[in-house]
Short mmCIF file of C-alpha atoms and ligand atoms in Angstrom, two decimals:
data_model
loop_
_atom_site.label_atom_id
_atom_site.label_comp_id
_atom_site.label_asym_id
_atom_site.label_seq_id
_atom_site.Cartn_x
_atom_site.Cartn_y
_atom_site.Cartn_z
CA MET Y 1 27.42 15.97 42.78
CA GLY Y 2 30.71 17.83 42.57
CA SER Y 3 32.50 17.36 39.12
CA GLU Y 4 35.79 18.65 38.53
CA LYS Y 5 37.71 18.92 35.29
CA VAL Y 6 41.70 19.78 35.37
CA ILE Y 7 41.70 21.12 32.02
CA GLU Y 8 39.75 22.88 29.36
CA GLU Y 9 36.24 24.09 30.22
CA LYS Y 10 33.99 22.41 27.80
CA LYS Y 11 31.40 25.14 26.21
CA GLN Y 12 28.41 25.03 28.04
CA GLY Y 13 25.30 26.60 27.63
CA GLN Y 14 25.86 29.66 26.06
CA ALA Y 15 23.84 31.22 23.01
CA LEU Y 16 25.13 29.34 19.94
CA LEU Y 17 25.48 31.48 16.63
CA THR Y 18 25.61 30.40 13.17
CA GLU Y 19 25.71 32.41 9.85
CA ASN Y 20 22.41 33.65 9.34
CA LYS Y 21 20.65 33.18 5.97
CA SER Y 22 19.04 36.42 4.52
CA GLY Y 23 15.63 34.86 3.76
CA ASN Y 24 14.84 33.47 7.13
CA HIS Y 25 12.96 35.41 9.56
CA LYS Y 26 12.33 33.59 12.61
CA LYS Y 27 14.66 33.47 15.65
CA LEU Y 28 16.08 30.28 17.40
CA TYR Y 29 17.88 30.76 20.62
CA ILE Y 30 19.54 27.48 21.15
CA GLU Y 31 21.97 26.07 23.48
CA SER Y 32 23.95 22.95 24.25
CA TYR Y 33 24.77 21.48 27.51
CA GLY Y 34 27.00 18.21 28.23
CA CYS Y 35 29.44 16.20 25.89
CA GLN Y 36 30.57 17.05 22.53
CA MET Y 37 28.43 14.91 20.98
CA ASN Y 38 25.61 16.91 22.11
CA LEU Y 39 27.36 20.30 20.47
CA ASN Y 40 27.64 18.37 17.43
CA ASP Y 41 24.07 17.35 17.40
CA THR Y 42 23.14 20.92 18.22
CA GLU Y 43 24.64 22.16 14.71
CA ILE Y 44 22.78 19.27 13.07
CA VAL Y 45 19.52 20.66 14.73
CA ALA Y 46 20.44 24.27 13.71
CA SER Y 47 21.06 23.28 10.11
CA ILE Y 48 17.55 21.39 9.84
CA LEU Y 49 15.82 24.55 11.47
CA SER Y 50 17.78 26.57 8.99
CA THR Y 51 16.10 25.35 5.98
CA GLU Y 52 12.78 25.83 8.02
CA GLY Y 53 13.39 29.69 8.23
CA TYR Y 54 15.25 30.00 11.53
CA ASN Y 55 17.97 32.26 11.86
CA THR Y 56 19.92 31.90 15.37
CA THR Y 57 19.79 34.76 18.06
CA HIS Y 58 21.75 35.64 21.21
CA LEU Y 59 19.29 37.28 22.70
CA LEU Y 60 17.36 35.03 24.60
CA GLU Y 61 14.67 37.71 24.64
CA ASP Y 62 13.73 37.93 20.81
CA ALA Y 63 13.68 34.46 20.18
CA ASP Y 64 10.72 32.86 18.63
CA LEU Y 65 11.64 29.17 19.52
CA VAL Y 66 14.52 28.40 22.18
CA LEU Y 67 15.98 25.08 22.49
CA VAL Y 68 18.16 23.47 24.94
CA ASN Y 69 20.26 20.73 24.25
CA THR Y 70 20.21 18.51 27.38
CA CYS Y 71 22.40 16.20 29.51
CA SER Y 72 21.59 13.61 31.94
CA ILE Y 73 25.00 12.04 32.87
CA ARG Y 74 25.00 13.28 36.48
CA GLU Y 75 22.20 14.58 38.44
CA LYS Y 76 23.86 17.92 38.77
CA ALA Y 77 23.48 18.03 34.58
CA GLU Y 78 19.88 18.06 34.85
CA GLN Y 79 19.58 20.42 37.70
CA THR Y 80 21.15 22.88 35.52
CA VAL Y 81 19.12 22.71 32.75
CA ARG Y 82 16.02 22.92 35.10
CA LYS Y 83 17.56 26.13 36.25
CA ARG Y 84 17.70 27.27 32.61
CA LEU Y 85 14.12 26.62 32.19
CA GLU Y 86 13.25 28.58 35.03
CA LYS Y 87 15.13 31.57 33.40
CA TYR Y 88 13.17 30.86 30.10
CA ASN Y 89 10.08 31.10 32.00
CA ALA Y 90 10.61 34.62 33.44
CA VAL Y 91 11.42 35.52 29.55
CA LYS Y 92 8.09 34.11 28.66
CA LYS Y 93 6.18 36.37 30.64
CA ILE Y 94 7.93 39.24 28.60
CA ASN Y 95 7.48 37.42 25.19
CA PRO Y 96 4.35 34.95 25.75
CA THR Y 97 4.43 33.69 21.97
CA MET Y 98 8.06 32.18 22.68
CA LYS Y 99 8.18 28.55 22.31
CA VAL Y 100 10.48 26.18 24.48
CA GLY Y 101 11.76 22.95 23.36
CA VAL Y 102 13.95 20.10 25.36
CA LEU Y 103 16.36 18.49 23.18
CA GLY Y 104 19.13 15.34 23.91
CA CYS Y 105 19.43 13.09 27.07
CA MET Y 106 16.72 14.51 29.42
CA ALA Y 107 14.32 14.31 26.55
CA GLU Y 108 14.74 10.93 25.91
CA ARG Y 109 14.99 9.85 29.85
CA LEU Y 110 11.58 11.90 30.93
CA LYS Y 111 9.81 11.79 27.81
CA ALA Y 112 6.15 13.24 27.97
CA LYS Y 113 6.44 13.75 31.52
CA PHE Y 114 8.85 16.61 30.90
CA LEU Y 115 5.58 18.32 29.68
CA GLU Y 116 3.45 17.61 33.15
CA GLU Y 117 6.87 18.53 35.15
CA GLU Y 118 7.75 21.56 33.30
CA LYS Y 119 4.73 23.80 32.03
CA ILE Y 120 7.31 25.85 30.05
CA VAL Y 121 7.93 23.17 28.06
CA ASP Y 122 6.21 22.59 24.51
CA LEU Y 123 8.29 20.43 22.55
CA VAL Y 124 10.56 17.24 23.57
CA VAL Y 125 12.61 15.56 21.21
CA GLY Y 126 15.43 12.92 21.47
CA PRO Y 127 18.30 12.37 20.15
CA ASP Y 128 17.39 10.37 17.15
CA ALA Y 129 14.16 12.21 16.31
CA TYR Y 130 15.60 15.82 14.98
CA ARG Y 131 14.46 15.19 11.51
CA ASP Y 132 11.10 15.18 12.77
CA LEU Y 133 11.92 18.64 14.18
CA PRO Y 134 9.79 20.60 11.43
CA ASN Y 135 6.42 18.56 11.86
CA LEU Y 136 6.77 18.81 15.59
CA LEU Y 137 6.98 22.54 15.44
CA GLN Y 138 3.76 22.72 13.32
CA GLU Y 139 2.03 20.47 16.01
CA VAL Y 140 3.30 23.14 18.70
CA ASN Y 141 2.28 26.47 16.37
CA ALA Y 142 -1.09 24.75 16.08
CA GLY Y 143 -1.41 24.77 20.07
CA ARG Y 144 -0.40 21.25 20.63
CA ASP Y 145 2.23 19.65 22.70
CA ALA Y 146 4.50 17.53 20.29
CA VAL Y 147 7.15 14.79 21.84
CA ASN Y 148 9.08 12.53 19.80
CA VAL Y 149 11.70 10.45 21.68
CA ILE Y 150 11.67 7.45 19.17
CA LEU Y 151 15.28 6.01 19.11
CA SER Y 152 16.21 4.53 16.04
CA LYS Y 153 18.59 1.33 14.45
CA GLU Y 154 19.68 3.45 11.56
CA GLU Y 155 19.45 7.49 12.14
CA THR Y 156 23.18 9.00 11.84
CA TYR Y 157 22.49 11.99 10.44
CA GLY Y 158 24.80 11.18 7.67
CA ASP Y 159 23.48 13.46 5.01
CA VAL Y 160 22.72 16.50 7.05
CA SER Y 161 26.05 19.13 7.12
CA PRO Y 162 26.27 20.45 10.61
CA VAL Y 163 26.32 24.23 10.86
CA ARG Y 164 29.32 25.00 12.89
CA LEU Y 165 28.05 26.64 15.75
CA ASN Y 166 30.37 29.32 17.59
CA SER Y 167 33.45 27.28 15.98
CA ASN Y 168 37.12 28.81 16.01
CA GLY Y 169 37.13 27.86 12.35
CA VAL Y 170 40.32 25.69 12.72
CA SER Y 171 38.99 22.86 14.42
CA ALA Y 172 35.61 20.56 14.16
CA PHE Y 173 33.81 17.59 15.26
CA VAL Y 174 32.60 14.79 13.30
CA SER Y 175 30.51 12.32 14.43
CA ILE Y 176 30.94 8.74 13.48
CA THR Y 177 28.80 6.31 15.54
CA ARG Y 178 25.89 6.99 17.73
CA GLY Y 179 24.55 5.00 20.63
CA CYS Y 180 26.27 2.58 23.28
CA ASP Y 181 25.89 -1.12 23.50
CA ASN Y 182 28.00 -1.50 26.40
CA MET Y 183 25.94 -0.90 29.57
CA CYS Y 184 28.45 0.27 32.07
CA THR Y 185 26.13 -0.07 35.16
CA PHE Y 186 26.49 3.58 36.25
CA CYS Y 187 25.49 5.01 32.90
CA VAL Y 188 22.38 6.66 31.31
CA VAL Y 189 23.85 7.04 27.89
CA PRO Y 190 22.53 3.44 26.53
CA PHE Y 191 19.24 4.33 27.72
CA THR Y 192 19.30 7.88 26.34
CA ARG Y 193 20.94 7.46 22.95
CA GLY Y 194 20.14 4.31 21.96
CA ARG Y 195 22.02 1.14 20.36
CA GLU Y 196 25.41 1.66 18.78
CA ARG Y 197 25.26 2.22 14.94
CA SER Y 198 28.21 3.34 12.76
CA ARG Y 199 28.01 6.20 9.88
CA ASP Y 200 29.11 5.28 6.27
CA PRO Y 201 32.68 6.20 6.22
CA LYS Y 202 31.72 7.73 2.65
CA SER Y 203 29.52 10.35 4.09
CA ILE Y 204 32.26 10.72 6.81
CA LEU Y 205 35.02 11.38 4.31
CA GLU Y 206 32.66 13.70 2.59
CA GLU Y 207 31.92 16.01 5.82
CA ILE Y 208 35.54 16.10 6.30
CA LYS Y 209 36.49 17.06 2.62
CA GLU Y 210 33.88 20.05 3.04
CA LEU Y 211 35.65 20.83 6.32
CA VAL Y 212 38.96 20.83 4.56
CA ASP Y 213 37.74 22.77 1.84
CA SER Y 214 36.48 25.85 4.41
CA ASN Y 215 39.75 25.96 5.65
CA TYR Y 216 39.57 23.84 8.96
CA LYS Y 217 42.77 22.22 10.05
CA GLU Y 218 41.99 19.98 12.80
CA ILE Y 219 39.03 17.40 12.87
CA THR Y 220 37.82 15.13 16.23
CA LEU Y 221 36.14 12.10 15.23
CA LEU Y 222 33.40 11.54 17.68
CA GLY Y 223 31.68 8.78 19.31
CA GLN Y 224 30.54 7.27 22.82
CA ASN Y 225 33.24 4.41 21.91
CA VAL Y 226 34.83 5.01 18.63
CA ASP Y 227 37.06 1.89 19.05
CA SER Y 228 33.79 0.10 18.32
CA TYR Y 229 33.21 1.76 14.87
CA LEU Y 230 32.26 -0.99 12.44
CA TRP Y 231 30.60 -0.20 8.74
CA TYR Y 232 29.12 -3.06 7.43
CA GLY Y 233 26.71 -1.40 5.07
CA GLY Y 234 24.42 -0.14 7.77
CA GLY Y 235 22.29 -1.29 10.71
CA LEU Y 236 23.23 -2.02 14.37
CA LYS Y 237 26.46 -3.21 16.08
CA LYS Y 238 24.72 -5.88 17.53
CA ASP Y 239 23.56 -7.45 13.98
CA PHE Y 240 26.82 -7.84 12.70
CA LYS Y 241 27.28 -11.37 13.27
CA ASN Y 242 24.10 -11.75 11.17
CA ALA Y 243 25.46 -9.80 8.12
CA SER Y 244 25.96 -11.39 4.93
CA GLU Y 245 29.68 -12.93 3.85
CA ILE Y 246 30.66 -9.97 1.83
CA ALA Y 247 29.67 -7.49 4.06
CA LYS Y 248 31.57 -8.72 6.66
CA ALA Y 249 34.73 -9.23 4.10
CA THR Y 250 34.06 -5.62 3.26
CA ALA Y 251 33.49 -4.06 6.66
CA VAL Y 252 35.73 -1.02 7.66
CA ASP Y 253 36.37 -0.92 11.25
CA PHE Y 254 38.21 2.59 13.17
CA ALA Y 255 41.86 1.63 12.48
CA GLN Y 256 40.72 1.56 9.02
CA LEU Y 257 38.55 4.64 9.18
CA LEU Y 258 41.39 6.42 10.46
CA ASP Y 259 44.01 5.44 7.99
CA LEU Y 260 41.56 6.28 5.32
CA ALA Y 261 40.75 9.68 6.86
CA ALA Y 262 44.44 10.58 7.68
CA THR Y 263 45.78 9.32 3.95
CA GLU Y 264 43.12 11.25 2.14
CA PHE Y 265 43.65 14.51 4.20
CA PRO Y 266 47.59 14.72 5.02
CA GLN Y 267 47.59 18.32 5.58
CA THR Y 268 44.41 17.86 8.35
CA ARG Y 269 45.16 16.95 11.95
CA PHE Y 270 43.02 14.25 13.44
CA ARG Y 271 41.83 13.54 16.75
CA PHE Y 272 39.35 10.80 18.23
CA SER Y 273 37.31 10.72 21.29
CA THR Y 274 36.32 8.49 23.11
CA SER Y 275 38.13 5.63 23.55
CA ASN Y 276 37.26 2.22 25.48
CA PRO Y 277 39.65 0.29 26.85
CA GLN Y 278 37.93 -2.86 26.40
CA ASP Y 279 37.64 -2.03 22.14
CA MET Y 280 40.76 -0.22 21.65
CA SER Y 281 43.01 -2.68 19.06
CA LEU Y 282 46.79 -2.61 18.53
CA ASN Y 283 45.62 -1.66 15.13
CA VAL Y 284 44.54 1.73 16.02
CA ILE Y 285 47.60 2.40 18.18
CA HIS Y 286 49.53 1.26 15.00
CA THR Y 287 47.70 3.34 12.63
CA MET Y 288 48.28 6.45 15.21
CA ALA Y 289 52.10 5.63 14.94
CA LYS Y 290 51.91 5.32 11.39
CA HIS Y 291 50.50 8.80 10.58
CA ASP Y 292 52.25 12.06 11.49
CA ASN Y 293 48.73 13.97 11.17
CA ILE Y 294 47.08 11.80 13.65
CA CYS Y 295 47.26 13.15 17.17
CA LYS Y 296 49.49 11.49 19.77
CA TYR Y 297 47.04 11.97 22.58
CA ILE Y 298 44.12 8.97 23.80
CA HIS Y 299 41.34 10.02 26.21
CA LEU Y 300 41.33 6.32 27.63
CA PRO Y 301 38.51 6.48 30.63
CA VAL Y 302 39.03 3.74 32.96
CA GLN Y 303 36.49 4.71 35.95
CA SER Y 304 38.54 2.94 38.90
CA GLY Y 305 41.49 1.39 39.26
CA SER Y 306 39.80 -1.43 41.17
CA THR Y 307 39.03 -4.70 38.88
CA SER Y 308 36.41 -5.49 41.74
CA VAL Y 309 34.82 -2.12 40.67
CA LEU Y 310 35.41 -2.33 37.22
CA GLN Y 311 33.49 -5.66 37.47
CA ARG Y 312 30.54 -4.09 39.56
CA MET Y 313 30.55 -1.23 36.62
CA ASN Y 314 30.15 -4.08 34.23
CA ARG Y 315 33.55 -2.75 32.45
CA GLN Y 316 35.26 -5.61 30.20
CA HIS Y 317 38.61 -5.55 31.24
CA THR Y 318 40.52 -6.04 34.68
CA ARG Y 319 42.81 -3.35 36.23
CA GLU Y 320 46.04 -5.51 34.69
CA GLU Y 321 44.37 -5.72 31.33
CA TYR Y 322 44.27 -1.91 31.44
CA MET Y 323 47.86 -1.88 32.43
CA GLU Y 324 48.98 -4.15 29.46
CA LEU Y 325 46.74 -1.75 27.13
CA ILE Y 326 48.74 1.26 28.38
CA ASP Y 327 52.36 -0.54 28.37
CA ASN Y 328 51.37 -1.26 24.50
CA ILE Y 329 50.76 2.38 23.95
CA ARG Y 330 53.91 3.42 25.36
CA ASN Y 331 56.20 1.07 23.59
CA ILE Y 332 54.54 1.82 19.98
CA ILE Y 333 53.93 5.68 20.83
CA PRO Y 334 56.31 6.60 23.40
CA GLU Y 335 55.34 10.52 22.94
CA CYS Y 336 51.50 9.57 23.48
CA SER Y 337 49.53 11.59 26.14
CA LEU Y 338 46.98 10.05 27.93
CA SER Y 339 43.72 11.29 29.89
CA GLN Y 340 41.28 9.33 32.12
CA ASP Y 341 37.67 9.42 33.37
CA MET Y 342 37.60 8.37 36.97
CA ILE Y 343 34.24 7.74 39.29
CA ALA Y 344 34.92 8.05 43.02
CA GLY Y 345 32.80 6.50 45.16
CA PHE Y 346 30.59 3.78 43.31
CA CYS Y 347 28.19 1.46 44.99
CA GLY Y 348 30.32 -0.68 47.49
CA GLU Y 349 33.78 1.13 46.83
CA THR Y 350 36.02 0.35 49.87
CA GLU Y 351 38.92 2.49 50.92
CA GLU Y 352 41.14 -0.46 49.67
CA GLU Y 353 39.28 -0.18 46.30
CA HIS Y 354 39.82 3.79 46.20
CA GLN Y 355 43.61 3.23 46.81
CA ASP Y 356 43.75 0.84 43.84
CA THR Y 357 42.59 3.85 42.07
CA LEU Y 358 45.08 6.44 43.16
CA SER Y 359 47.91 3.48 42.48
CA LEU Y 360 46.82 2.96 38.70
CA MET Y 361 46.96 6.68 38.66
CA GLU Y 362 50.70 6.54 39.97
CA TYR Y 363 51.31 4.02 37.42
CA VAL Y 364 50.01 5.69 34.21
CA LYS Y 365 50.74 9.34 35.44
CA TYR Y 366 47.87 10.78 33.11
CA ASP Y 367 48.43 14.12 31.55
CA PHE Y 368 44.95 15.12 31.89
CA GLY Y 369 41.78 14.09 33.69
CA PHE Y 370 37.98 14.51 34.36
CA MET Y 371 36.95 13.21 37.89
CA PHE Y 372 33.48 13.05 39.36
CA ALA Y 373 31.89 11.64 41.98
CA TYR Y 374 29.33 8.98 41.77
CA SER Y 375 25.71 10.08 40.85
CA GLU Y 376 23.34 7.60 40.82
CA ARG Y 377 21.15 7.96 37.61
CA PRO Y 378 17.28 6.60 37.78
CA GLY Y 379 16.76 3.40 35.55
CA THR Y 380 20.45 2.27 35.37
CA PRO Y 381 21.60 -1.03 36.30
CA ALA Y 382 23.68 0.21 39.15
CA GLU Y 383 20.24 1.97 40.37
CA LYS Y 384 18.41 -1.18 40.04
CA ARG Y 385 20.65 -3.71 41.52
CA MET Y 386 23.10 -1.92 43.99
CA GLU Y 387 23.18 0.53 47.13
CA ASP Y 388 24.77 3.75 46.61
CA ASP Y 389 26.21 3.41 50.08
CA VAL Y 390 29.56 5.41 50.18
CA PRO Y 391 28.63 8.39 52.42
CA ASN Y 392 28.50 11.74 50.80
CA ALA Y 393 31.87 13.10 53.12
CA ASP Y 394 33.93 9.88 51.60
CA LYS Y 395 33.02 10.60 48.03
CA LYS Y 396 34.21 13.83 48.00
CA ARG Y 397 37.23 13.11 50.04
CA ARG Y 398 38.42 10.37 47.33
CA LEU Y 399 37.29 12.73 44.51
CA ASN Y 400 39.49 15.24 46.00
CA GLU Y 401 42.42 13.01 46.53
CA ILE Y 402 42.01 11.80 42.65
CA ILE Y 403 41.91 15.45 41.73
CA GLN Y 404 44.81 16.34 43.93
CA LEU Y 405 46.99 13.47 42.50
CA GLN Y 406 45.87 14.28 38.92
CA GLN Y 407 47.28 17.65 39.32
CA LYS Y 408 50.42 16.64 40.85
CA HIS Y 409 50.79 14.13 37.57
CA GLY Y 410 49.40 16.89 35.12
CA LEU Y 411 52.52 19.37 36.07
CA TYR Y 412 54.91 16.23 35.80
CA ARG Y 413 53.89 15.61 32.29
CA MET Y 414 53.80 19.41 31.36
CA GLU Y 415 57.53 19.66 32.92
CA GLN Y 416 58.63 17.33 30.54
CA PHE Y 417 57.99 19.43 27.57
CA ILE Y 418 59.95 22.45 28.98
CA GLY Y 419 63.07 22.75 26.64
CA LYS Y 420 61.48 21.12 23.83
CA THR Y 421 59.98 22.29 20.62
CA VAL Y 422 56.42 21.37 19.76
CA GLU Y 423 54.10 21.86 16.80
CA VAL Y 424 51.06 23.89 17.87
CA LEU Y 425 47.74 24.53 15.62
CA ILE Y 426 46.85 28.31 16.55
CA GLU Y 427 43.19 28.27 17.55
CA GLY Y 428 42.71 31.72 18.46
CA THR Y 429 43.79 34.68 20.95
CA SER Y 430 44.59 33.47 24.59
CA LYS Y 431 41.63 33.98 27.03
CA LYS Y 432 44.11 35.65 29.23
CA SER Y 433 45.95 38.01 26.95
CA ASP Y 434 45.33 40.00 24.01
CA ALA Y 435 48.97 39.85 23.04
CA HIS Y 436 49.08 35.86 22.87
CA TRP Y 437 48.02 32.93 20.61
CA LYS Y 438 46.59 29.99 22.31
CA GLY Y 439 46.83 26.63 20.59
CA ARG Y 440 47.50 22.90 21.42
CA ASN Y 441 50.21 20.51 20.56
CA SER Y 442 49.64 17.15 19.36
CA GLN Y 443 49.51 15.77 22.99
CA ASN Y 444 46.37 18.19 23.36
CA ALA Y 445 48.34 20.33 25.56
CA VAL Y 446 47.20 24.19 25.32
CA VAL Y 447 50.14 25.89 24.48
CA ILE Y 448 50.44 29.94 24.99
CA PHE Y 449 52.81 32.01 23.28
CA PRO Y 450 53.31 35.97 22.18
CA LYS Y 451 51.87 36.98 19.24
CA GLY Y 452 53.96 37.90 16.01
CA ASP Y 453 52.78 37.77 12.45
CA GLU Y 454 51.35 34.60 12.75
CA GLN Y 455 47.43 33.94 11.93
CA VAL Y 456 44.88 31.72 13.19
CA GLY Y 457 44.91 28.27 11.64
CA ASP Y 458 48.98 28.29 11.28
CA PHE Y 459 50.87 25.20 12.42
CA ILE Y 460 53.91 26.82 14.42
CA ASN Y 461 56.90 25.69 16.08
CA VAL Y 462 57.02 26.68 19.99
CA LEU Y 463 59.89 26.43 22.14
CA VAL Y 464 58.53 25.33 25.60
CA GLU Y 465 60.01 27.47 28.37
CA ASN Y 466 57.65 27.56 31.31
CA CYS Y 467 54.24 25.38 32.60
CA THR Y 468 51.45 25.09 34.86
CA SER Y 469 49.66 21.83 35.60
CA ALA Y 470 47.57 22.31 32.36
CA THR Y 471 49.08 24.98 30.13
CA LEU Y 472 52.57 25.23 28.45
CA LEU Y 473 54.38 28.67 27.83
CA GLY Y 474 56.84 29.23 25.08
CA LYS Y 475 58.16 31.37 22.32
CA ARG Y 476 58.29 30.82 18.68
CA ALA Y 477 61.00 28.38 17.96
N1 LIG T 1 32.16 6.78 26.48
C1 LIG T 1 31.40 8.28 27.04
C2 LIG T 1 30.86 8.33 28.39
C3 LIG T 1 30.16 9.46 28.50
S1 LIG T 1 30.14 9.60 29.83
C4 LIG T 1 32.38 9.22 26.08
O1 LIG T 1 32.23 9.51 25.02
O2 LIG T 1 33.03 10.13 26.83
C5 LIG T 1 31.48 10.52 30.28
C6 LIG T 1 32.02 10.18 31.95
O3 LIG T 1 31.28 10.54 32.68
C7 LIG T 1 32.22 8.68 31.81
O4 LIG T 1 33.64 8.28 31.48
C8 LIG T 1 32.36 8.68 33.46
O5 LIG T 1 33.20 8.89 34.26
C9 LIG T 1 30.97 9.74 33.98
N2 LIG T 1 29.91 9.08 34.28
C10 LIG T 1 29.24 8.68 33.67
N3 LIG T 1 27.95 8.11 34.20
C11 LIG T 1 28.34 8.84 35.59
C12 LIG T 1 27.49 8.85 36.95
N4 LIG T 1 26.31 8.10 36.77
N5 LIG T 1 28.10 9.23 37.84
C13 LIG T 1 29.38 10.13 37.54
N6 LIG T 1 29.92 10.17 36.73
C14 LIG T 1 29.59 9.53 35.77
FE1 LIG T 2 28.38 4.98 28.89
FE2 LIG T 2 29.93 2.85 29.01
FE3 LIG T 2 28.82 3.82 27.10
S1 LIG T 2 30.49 4.93 30.26
S2 LIG T 2 28.36 5.67 27.20
S3 LIG T 2 27.86 2.82 28.89
S4 LIG T 2 31.05 3.16 27.37
#
């Protein structure tokens, strides 16, 4: 199914490189598809394999081991990976000793079936089993198939320092939760990534310190649902109710974690993703308002503007409750930017319900958006209980209407910056021009301006003079 994003192509499927250890002789080609969490997991895998003698290579033909971290969120994401496997197959003909492993959500969803369906695959490893990779590789090298797709109650990889793959040296991701308990009916994530658990704030702060010491300037805290973060000494979120009174009294929630991080590292910019409307508390919004170094941007997926569709999706809020949350954000942080995820053509969606989505968008006027046509996923509650009955042509047309409207709103939001001065963290050279820097402001808008004597990693004030629907253009103020 078609999917469309108005801003920023996520880095997809290219060989990821690390700084290589001199003693390592085996070559790993590793690539990552899907969400930022997958990219972060890929960094964890590279770290685990680095201690097993593997250096990364960007030449597929040279690899002893090829690993692909996969995404199952939509059918198209899975098809992309299948195509890559064909490519590996062609290379294996030249390099027959090469081993191929599948990681991530497709590994978890398909399990050992993968080995039957795709002869090229030697190794299948789910998102909670990466620590087992060294053992699994031994199995593979002994000529046996290797599968570990056990989901864990505890695994957070809290003590693994991810090697920063393909990083710009300025911004980095830190995972704070794993899994998701929400069971949105369309979503495969609860099945591929397991139950929700949070990571010890101590290990989160330690990882941030390492990054800050290595000169990183911006940290994005990652989780499927960051607002649901809750540390009470370990264990699943769903078991919190059985925790001891002391554990309950000393628990750390997301607002407190944000406050801890922003206070301890006042020179570092913080972002977070993703927020879930049903779990986002006023405390989080107040904490954002309190700290200059927490970026004024919230990715707040809503999926639909219709209460009846939200109900079928098992989202735990109504259209009106979402609007109230938006009003609260606007009151507490007037300059906050907002982005959405939308699904067009979910099961049973009527034209009227689709119009509700457009009118909600009119109400919020999102700065950015990530929009998708509904793609039925095997094993999800929607697949089991509902009919994927919106004709493809209607899905596409509705998706297009949503995208068109988002583009209009994006442009409107960007225009509001013209004539204003914004603080930009320089991330690197603009893709389109060597003579220009690219960075982002607090609201996550990409800002392009002519190079002077600045450096990557500098915070610079830029006067915005012009814009497109997703980019600000300006000059140093
Ligand atoms: N909470 C997660 C959501 C992961 S999925 C996060 O961290 O972003 C990302 C987005 O993909 C969802 O918000 C939804 O808009 C879209 N999506 C999920 N399942 C889908 C499906 N079956 N068809 C189409 N889009 C889907
Ligand atoms: Fe998926 Fe809903 Fe969780 S979209 S990741 S089940 S919050």
